[in-house]
């Protein structure tokens, strides 16, 4: 068994998502397991360098996790020919220019989403990556969640029959930051910093819907700023000027209707922080992050509407849980390993920057639908 080194430049790993999901639970976990085993038995060993503007913070992070290389000079990092891949989990507003710079430096690129807040920029970036011959990818983490993998298995097996509808509920109460610290950074609520739940979550819902239930053909979306005033990390009160909730309906290929509510202003009374309820002619399923329950046509109870009597049926008891027949792992790590194999041995990879541009497209159309108060078609993008 031979070892093959891969030099990886990681930018944006001091933020919550970049640090927890990408650095600690993905790349360092892969490092600690000895690398990624390739099809020929070789091991791909990752040699990361973490990069950020705050040298003191980056150095402390490197010491904490025994990372040999760190830098506050991103241009110098991109100039190192021994590092062939650039990853970005920084701010949305900086992402497109950083990715373009990395592509110009001859680096393969992988990044968080959205890839931009501008559709023209996103499409141009995807075209540039495709023309470069370099490999590129965007994080599609929810496709790798155990609950959604079970939904895909059910759909692929024909369990649902003809899928009729999908209802998604995402969100939780994000504290305002006054008497309890907020669970999300304050920039999420400032439009000028790339905030807003529509830009954030409709990028997710695009790849979830496209890959599991049918390509998105049209959208109607209503946004809201339910909490107009919040408190930031320094204890300063500020006006939230972008949406903290979105109520969207999608028309999918094949006539499937999807409705997804996304909210940072809702208190949870459901199975998980995100749930998808899928109804089909032969069966239905409800999935969260990890678990999934099904009800087949032959096991469907027959309730009768009677508002004059307390409900005697326990509807939750009529669902059967899909077993965990395969080991679950962190979804971000699973996609990282898939991308690394794509880099090393040209393994299949369907999640290029084109997918990122499609997510931006749906988010922009969602915002436009809200502004114009109407349905909008989702045209096919030309790459």
Coordinates of C-alpha atoms in Angstrom, one line a residue:
X1 CA 0.0 0.0 0.0
X2 CA 1.5 3.3 -1.1
X3 CA 0.8 6.7 0.4
X4 CA -0.1 9.7 -1.8
X5 CA 0.1 13.2 -0.4
X6 CA -2.5 15.9 -1.2
X7 CA -1.8 19.4 -0.2
X8 CA -5.0 21.3 0.8
X9 CA -5.4 25.0 1.4
X10 CA -8.3 25.6 3.8
X11 CA -9.8 29.1 4.2
X12 CA -12.6 30.1 6.5
X13 CA -12.1 27.5 9.2
X14 CA -12.3 29.9 12.1
X15 CA -16.1 30.2 11.5
X16 CA -18.6 27.9 13.1
X17 CA -19.3 25.7 10.0
X18 CA -15.7 25.8 8.6
X19 CA -14.3 24.8 12.0
X20 CA -16.7 22.2 13.3
X21 CA -17.9 20.5 10.2
X22 CA -15.0 20.9 7.7
X23 CA -11.8 21.1 9.7
X24 CA -12.5 19.1 12.9
X25 CA -15.1 16.5 11.8
X26 CA -14.0 16.1 8.2
X27 CA -10.3 16.8 7.4
X28 CA -8.8 16.2 10.8
X29 CA -11.0 13.1 11.2
X30 CA -9.7 11.9 7.8
X31 CA -6.1 12.7 9.0
X32 CA -6.6 10.8 12.2
X33 CA -7.9 7.7 10.4
X34 CA -4.8 7.6 8.3
X35 CA -6.2 9.1 5.1
X36 CA -8.7 7.9 2.4
X37 CA -8.3 4.4 0.9
X38 CA -8.4 4.5 -2.9
X39 CA -9.6 1.9 -5.2
X40 CA -6.2 0.4 -5.9
X41 CA -5.4 0.1 -2.2
X42 CA -3.3 3.3 -1.9
X43 CA -3.9 5.8 0.8
X44 CA -4.5 9.5 0.1
X45 CA -3.0 11.4 3.0
X46 CA -4.2 15.0 3.5
X47 CA -1.6 17.7 4.4
X48 CA -3.7 20.8 5.2
X49 CA -2.6 24.4 5.6
X50 CA -5.1 26.6 7.3
X51 CA -5.3 30.2 6.1
X52 CA -7.0 33.3 7.6
X53 CA -6.6 37.0 8.0
X54 CA -6.2 36.8 11.8
X55 CA -2.7 35.3 12.2
X56 CA -3.0 35.0 16.0
X57 CA -6.3 33.1 15.7
X58 CA -5.1 30.8 12.9
X59 CA -1.8 30.0 14.8
X60 CA -3.7 29.2 18.0
X61 CA -6.0 26.9 16.0
X62 CA -3.0 25.1 14.4
X63 CA -1.4 24.6 17.8
X64 CA -4.7 23.3 19.3
X65 CA -5.1 20.6 16.6
X66 CA -1.5 19.8 15.9
X67 CA -1.7 21.3 12.3
X68 CA 1.9 21.8 11.1
X69 CA 1.1 24.5 8.6
X70 CA -0.8 27.8 8.9
X71 CA -0.6 31.2 7.2
X72 CA -2.3 34.7 7.1
X73 CA -1.1 35.2 3.5
X74 CA -3.6 33.6 1.1
X75 CA -1.7 34.7 -2.0
X76 CA 1.4 33.0 -0.8
X77 CA -0.6 29.9 0.0
X78 CA -2.0 29.9 -3.5
X79 CA 1.5 30.3 -5.0
X80 CA 2.7 27.0 -3.5
X81 CA 2.7 24.4 -6.2
X82 CA 2.8 21.6 -3.7
X83 CA -0.7 22.4 -2.6
X84 CA -3.2 21.6 -5.3
X85 CA -6.6 22.1 -3.8
X86 CA -8.3 25.2 -2.3
X87 CA -11.3 25.0 0.0
X88 CA -13.4 28.0 1.1
X89 CA -15.9 28.3 4.0
X90 CA -15.6 32.0 4.5
X91 CA -18.2 34.7 3.9
X92 CA -20.5 34.5 0.9
X93 CA -19.5 37.9 -0.4
X94 CA -15.8 37.0 -0.7
X95 CA -16.3 33.4 -2.0
X96 CA -16.6 34.0 -5.8
X97 CA -13.5 36.2 -6.0
X98 CA -11.5 33.8 -3.8
X99 CA -12.5 30.8 -6.0
X100 CA -11.7 32.7 -9.2
X101 CA -8.2 33.5 -7.8
X102 CA -7.7 29.9 -6.8
X103 CA -8.7 28.7 -10.3
X104 CA -6.3 31.3 -11.9
X105 CA -3.6 29.8 -9.6
X106 CA -4.3 26.3 -11.1
X107 CA -6.0 24.9 -8.0
X108 CA -8.9 22.5 -7.8
X109 CA -11.6 24.1 -5.7
X110 CA -14.2 22.9 -3.2
X111 CA -16.5 25.3 -1.3
X112 CA -19.4 26.0 0.9
X113 CA -22.5 27.6 -0.5
X114 CA -23.9 29.9 -1.6
X115 CA -21.1 30.3 -4.1
X116 CA -22.3 33.9 -4.7
X117 CA -25.2 36.2 -4.0
X118 CA -25.3 37.1 -7.7
X119 CA -26.5 34.7 -10.3
X120 CA -24.4 36.1 -13.2
X121 CA -21.3 35.8 -11.1
X122 CA -22.2 32.2 -10.0
X123 CA -22.8 31.1 -13.6
X124 CA -19.6 32.8 -14.8
X125 CA -17.6 31.1 -12.1
X126 CA -19.1 27.7 -13.0
X127 CA -18.2 28.3 -16.6
X128 CA -14.7 29.3 -15.7
X129 CA -14.2 26.2 -13.6
X130 CA -15.5 23.9 -16.3
X131 CA -13.3 25.5 -19.0
X132 CA -10.2 25.3 -16.8
X133 CA -10.2 21.5 -16.8
X134 CA -9.7 21.7 -13.0
X135 CA -11.9 19.7 -10.6
X136 CA -14.5 21.6 -8.6
X137 CA -17.2 21.0 -6.2
X138 CA -19.7 22.6 -3.8
X139 CA -20.9 21.2 -0.5
X140 CA -24.3 19.4 -0.7
X141 CA -24.2 18.1 2.8
X142 CA -27.9 17.3 3.4
X143 CA -27.8 14.6 0.7
X144 CA -25.5 12.6 2.9
X145 CA -27.6 12.7 6.0
X146 CA -28.8 9.3 7.2
X147 CA -32.5 10.4 7.1
X148 CA -32.3 11.7 3.6
X149 CA -30.3 8.6 2.4
X150 CA -33.2 6.5 3.7
X151 CA -35.7 8.7 1.7
X152 CA -33.6 8.2 -1.4
X153 CA -33.5 4.5 -0.9
X154 CA -37.3 4.4 -0.5
X155 CA -37.7 6.5 -3.7
X156 CA -35.3 4.4 -5.7
X157 CA -37.0 1.2 -4.6
X158 CA -40.4 2.4 -5.8
X159 CA -41.8 2.4 -2.2
X160 CA -43.8 5.6 -2.8
X161 CA -45.4 4.7 -6.1
X162 CA -46.0 8.0 -7.8
X163 CA -44.7 10.8 -5.5
X164 CA -47.4 13.4 -5.0
X165 CA -46.0 15.9 -2.6
X166 CA -43.2 16.9 -0.2
X167 CA -43.6 19.0 2.9
X168 CA -40.5 20.3 4.6
X169 CA -40.2 22.0 7.9
X170 CA -36.8 23.5 8.8
X171 CA -35.8 25.8 11.7
X172 CA -35.7 26.6 15.4
X173 CA -35.9 29.7 17.6
X174 CA -32.6 31.7 17.3
X175 CA -32.5 33.8 20.4
X176 CA -32.4 37.6 19.8
X177 CA -29.1 37.9 21.7
X178 CA -30.3 40.1 24.5
X179 CA -31.0 37.9 27.5
X180 CA -29.8 34.7 25.8
X181 CA -26.9 34.5 23.4
X182 CA -27.9 33.8 19.8
X183 CA -27.0 30.5 18.2
X184 CA -26.2 32.0 14.9
X185 CA -23.8 34.9 13.9
X186 CA -25.4 38.3 13.7
X187 CA -24.4 38.7 10.0
X188 CA -27.2 36.3 9.1
X189 CA -29.6 39.1 9.8
X190 CA -27.8 41.8 7.8
X191 CA -28.4 42.0 4.0
X192 CA -25.2 43.8 3.3
X193 CA -23.2 41.0 4.9
X194 CA -24.8 38.3 2.8
X195 CA -27.4 37.4 5.3
X196 CA -31.0 36.2 4.9
X197 CA -32.6 32.8 5.2
X198 CA -33.8 32.7 1.6
X199 CA -30.2 33.0 0.2
X200 CA -29.0 30.5 2.8
X201 CA -31.7 27.8 2.7
X202 CA -33.1 27.8 -0.9
X203 CA -29.6 26.8 -2.1
X204 CA -30.0 23.7 0.1
X205 CA -33.5 23.0 -1.0
X206 CA -32.5 23.2 -4.7
X207 CA -30.1 20.2 -4.4
X208 CA -32.3 18.3 -2.1
X209 CA -35.4 18.6 -4.3
X210 CA -33.5 18.1 -7.6
X211 CA -31.7 14.9 -6.4
X212 CA -34.4 13.2 -4.4
X213 CA -37.8 14.2 -5.8
X214 CA -37.6 15.9 -9.2
X215 CA -36.0 18.9 -10.8
X216 CA -37.4 22.3 -9.7
X217 CA -39.5 23.9 -12.4
X218 CA -41.2 26.9 -10.7
X219 CA -41.2 28.6 -7.3
X220 CA -43.4 30.9 -5.2
X221 CA -41.9 32.3 -2.1
X222 CA -42.9 34.7 0.7
X223 CA -40.2 36.0 3.0
X224 CA -40.5 37.8 6.4
X225 CA -38.5 39.6 8.9
X226 CA -40.3 38.5 12.0
X227 CA -37.7 39.8 14.5
X228 CA -36.7 43.3 13.3
X229 CA -34.2 44.1 16.2
X230 CA -31.4 41.8 17.5
X231 CA -28.2 42.1 19.5
X232 CA -24.8 41.3 18.0
X233 CA -21.7 39.6 19.5
X234 CA -20.5 42.8 21.0
X235 CA -23.8 43.5 22.8
X236 CA -24.9 46.2 20.3
X237 CA -28.5 46.4 19.2
X238 CA -29.0 46.4 15.5
X239 CA -31.8 46.4 13.0
X240 CA -32.3 43.2 11.1
X241 CA -32.8 44.2 7.5
X242 CA -33.2 40.8 5.8
X243 CA -35.5 37.8 6.1
X244 CA -35.5 35.4 9.0
X245 CA -38.3 33.2 7.7
X246 CA -39.3 31.9 4.2
X247 CA -42.5 30.1 3.1
X248 CA -41.9 28.5 -0.3
X249 CA -43.8 26.3 -2.7
X250 CA -42.1 24.5 -5.6
X251 CA -43.4 22.8 -8.7
X252 CA -41.2 19.8 -9.5
X253 CA -40.7 17.7 -12.6
X254 CA -43.5 15.2 -12.9
X255 CA -46.1 17.3 -11.2
X256 CA -44.7 16.9 -7.7
X257 CA -45.6 19.8 -5.3
X258 CA -43.1 20.7 -2.6
X259 CA -43.8 23.1 0.3
X260 CA -40.9 24.0 2.6
X261 CA -41.0 26.4 5.5
X262 CA -37.6 27.7 6.7
X263 CA -37.5 29.7 9.9
X264 CA -35.1 31.0 12.6
X265 CA -38.2 32.2 14.5
X266 CA -40.1 29.0 15.2
X267 CA -40.2 26.8 18.3
X268 CA -39.8 23.1 17.5
X269 CA -42.5 20.5 18.1
X270 CA -41.6 17.8 15.5
X271 CA -39.2 14.9 15.3
X272 CA -36.1 17.0 14.4
X273 CA -34.9 20.4 13.4
X274 CA -35.6 19.5 9.8
X275 CA -38.2 17.0 8.6
X276 CA -39.4 16.0 5.2
X277 CA -42.9 14.4 4.8
X278 CA -43.3 12.6 1.5
X279 CA -46.6 11.3 0.3
X280 CA -47.0 8.9 -2.6
X281 CA -49.8 6.7 -4.1
X282 CA -48.4 3.6 -2.5
X283 CA -46.8 4.9 0.7
X284 CA -45.6 7.9 2.8
X285 CA -42.4 8.6 4.8
X286 CA -41.2 11.2 7.3
X287 CA -37.5 11.7 7.7
X288 CA -35.4 13.9 9.9
X289 CA -31.6 14.2 10.1
X290 CA -31.1 10.6 11.1
X291 CA -34.3 8.7 11.4
X292 CA -37.0 7.9 8.9
X293 CA -40.5 6.4 9.4
X294 CA -42.8 4.8 6.8
X295 CA -46.5 4.0 6.3
X296 CA -47.5 1.8 3.4
X297 CA -50.8 1.9 1.6
X298 CA -51.8 -1.5 3.1
X299 CA -51.0 -0.2 6.6
X300 CA -52.7 3.2 6.4
X301 CA -55.4 3.7 9.1
X302 CA -58.8 5.0 8.3
X303 CA -59.5 8.1 10.4
X304 CA -62.9 9.7 10.4
X305 CA -63.4 13.4 11.0
X306 CA -65.4 14.0 14.2
X307 CA -64.8 17.3 15.9
X308 CA -67.3 16.4 18.7
X309 CA -65.1 13.7 20.2
X310 CA -61.5 13.8 21.5
X311 CA -59.1 12.1 19.1
X312 CA -58.7 8.5 20.1
X313 CA -56.2 7.4 17.4
X314 CA -52.4 7.7 18.1
X315 CA -51.3 8.6 14.6
X316 CA -47.6 8.3 15.5
X317 CA -48.0 4.7 16.4
X318 CA -49.0 3.7 12.9
X319 CA -45.6 4.4 11.4
X320 CA -42.7 1.9 11.1
X321 CA -39.1 3.1 11.5
X322 CA -36.6 2.3 8.7
X323 CA -33.7 0.4 10.3
X324 CA -30.1 1.6 10.3
X325 CA -28.7 -1.0 8.0
X326 CA -25.5 0.9 7.2
X327 CA -23.1 2.8 9.5
X328 CA -23.8 6.5 9.7
X329 CA -21.1 9.0 9.4
X330 CA -20.8 12.8 9.3
X331 CA -22.4 14.0 6.1
X332 CA -19.7 16.6 5.5
X333 CA -17.0 14.0 5.9
X334 CA -18.7 11.6 3.6
X335 CA -18.8 14.2 0.9
X336 CA -15.2 15.3 1.5
X337 CA -14.1 11.6 1.0
X338 CA -16.1 11.4 -2.2
X339 CA -14.5 14.6 -3.5
X340 CA -11.0 13.5 -2.5
X341 CA -11.5 10.2 -4.4
X342 CA -12.7 12.3 -7.4
X343 CA -9.5 14.3 -7.2
X344 CA -7.2 11.2 -6.8
X345 CA -8.8 8.7 -9.1
X346 CA -11.4 10.5 -11.1
X347 CA -14.2 8.8 -9.2
X348 CA -17.8 10.0 -10.1
X349 CA -18.7 13.5 -8.9
X350 CA -22.0 15.2 -9.8
X351 CA -21.7 18.2 -7.5
X352 CA -19.7 20.7 -9.4
X353 CA -20.0 24.5 -9.2
X354 CA -22.9 24.2 -11.7
X355 CA -24.9 22.8 -8.8
X356 CA -23.9 25.7 -6.7
X357 CA -25.1 28.1 -9.5
X358 CA -28.4 26.3 -9.6
X359 CA -28.8 26.9 -5.8
X360 CA -28.1 30.6 -6.2
X361 CA -30.6 30.8 -9.1
X362 CA -33.4 29.4 -6.9
X363 CA -32.5 31.7 -4.0
X364 CA -32.5 34.8 -6.3
X365 CA -35.8 33.7 -7.9
X366 CA -37.2 33.2 -4.4
X367 CA -36.3 36.7 -3.4
X368 CA -37.8 38.0 -6.7
X369 CA -41.0 36.0 -6.2
X370 CA -41.4 37.6 -2.7
X371 CA -40.7 41.1 -4.1
X372 CA -43.1 40.7 -7.0
X373 CA -45.6 38.5 -5.2
X374 CA -45.9 35.9 -8.0
X375 CA -44.9 32.5 -9.3
X376 CA -41.7 32.3 -11.3
X377 CA -40.5 29.6 -13.7
X378 CA -36.9 28.2 -13.1
X379 CA -35.2 28.2 -16.5
X380 CA -32.4 25.8 -17.4
X381 CA -29.0 27.4 -16.9
X382 CA -26.6 27.5 -19.8
X383 CA -23.1 26.4 -18.8

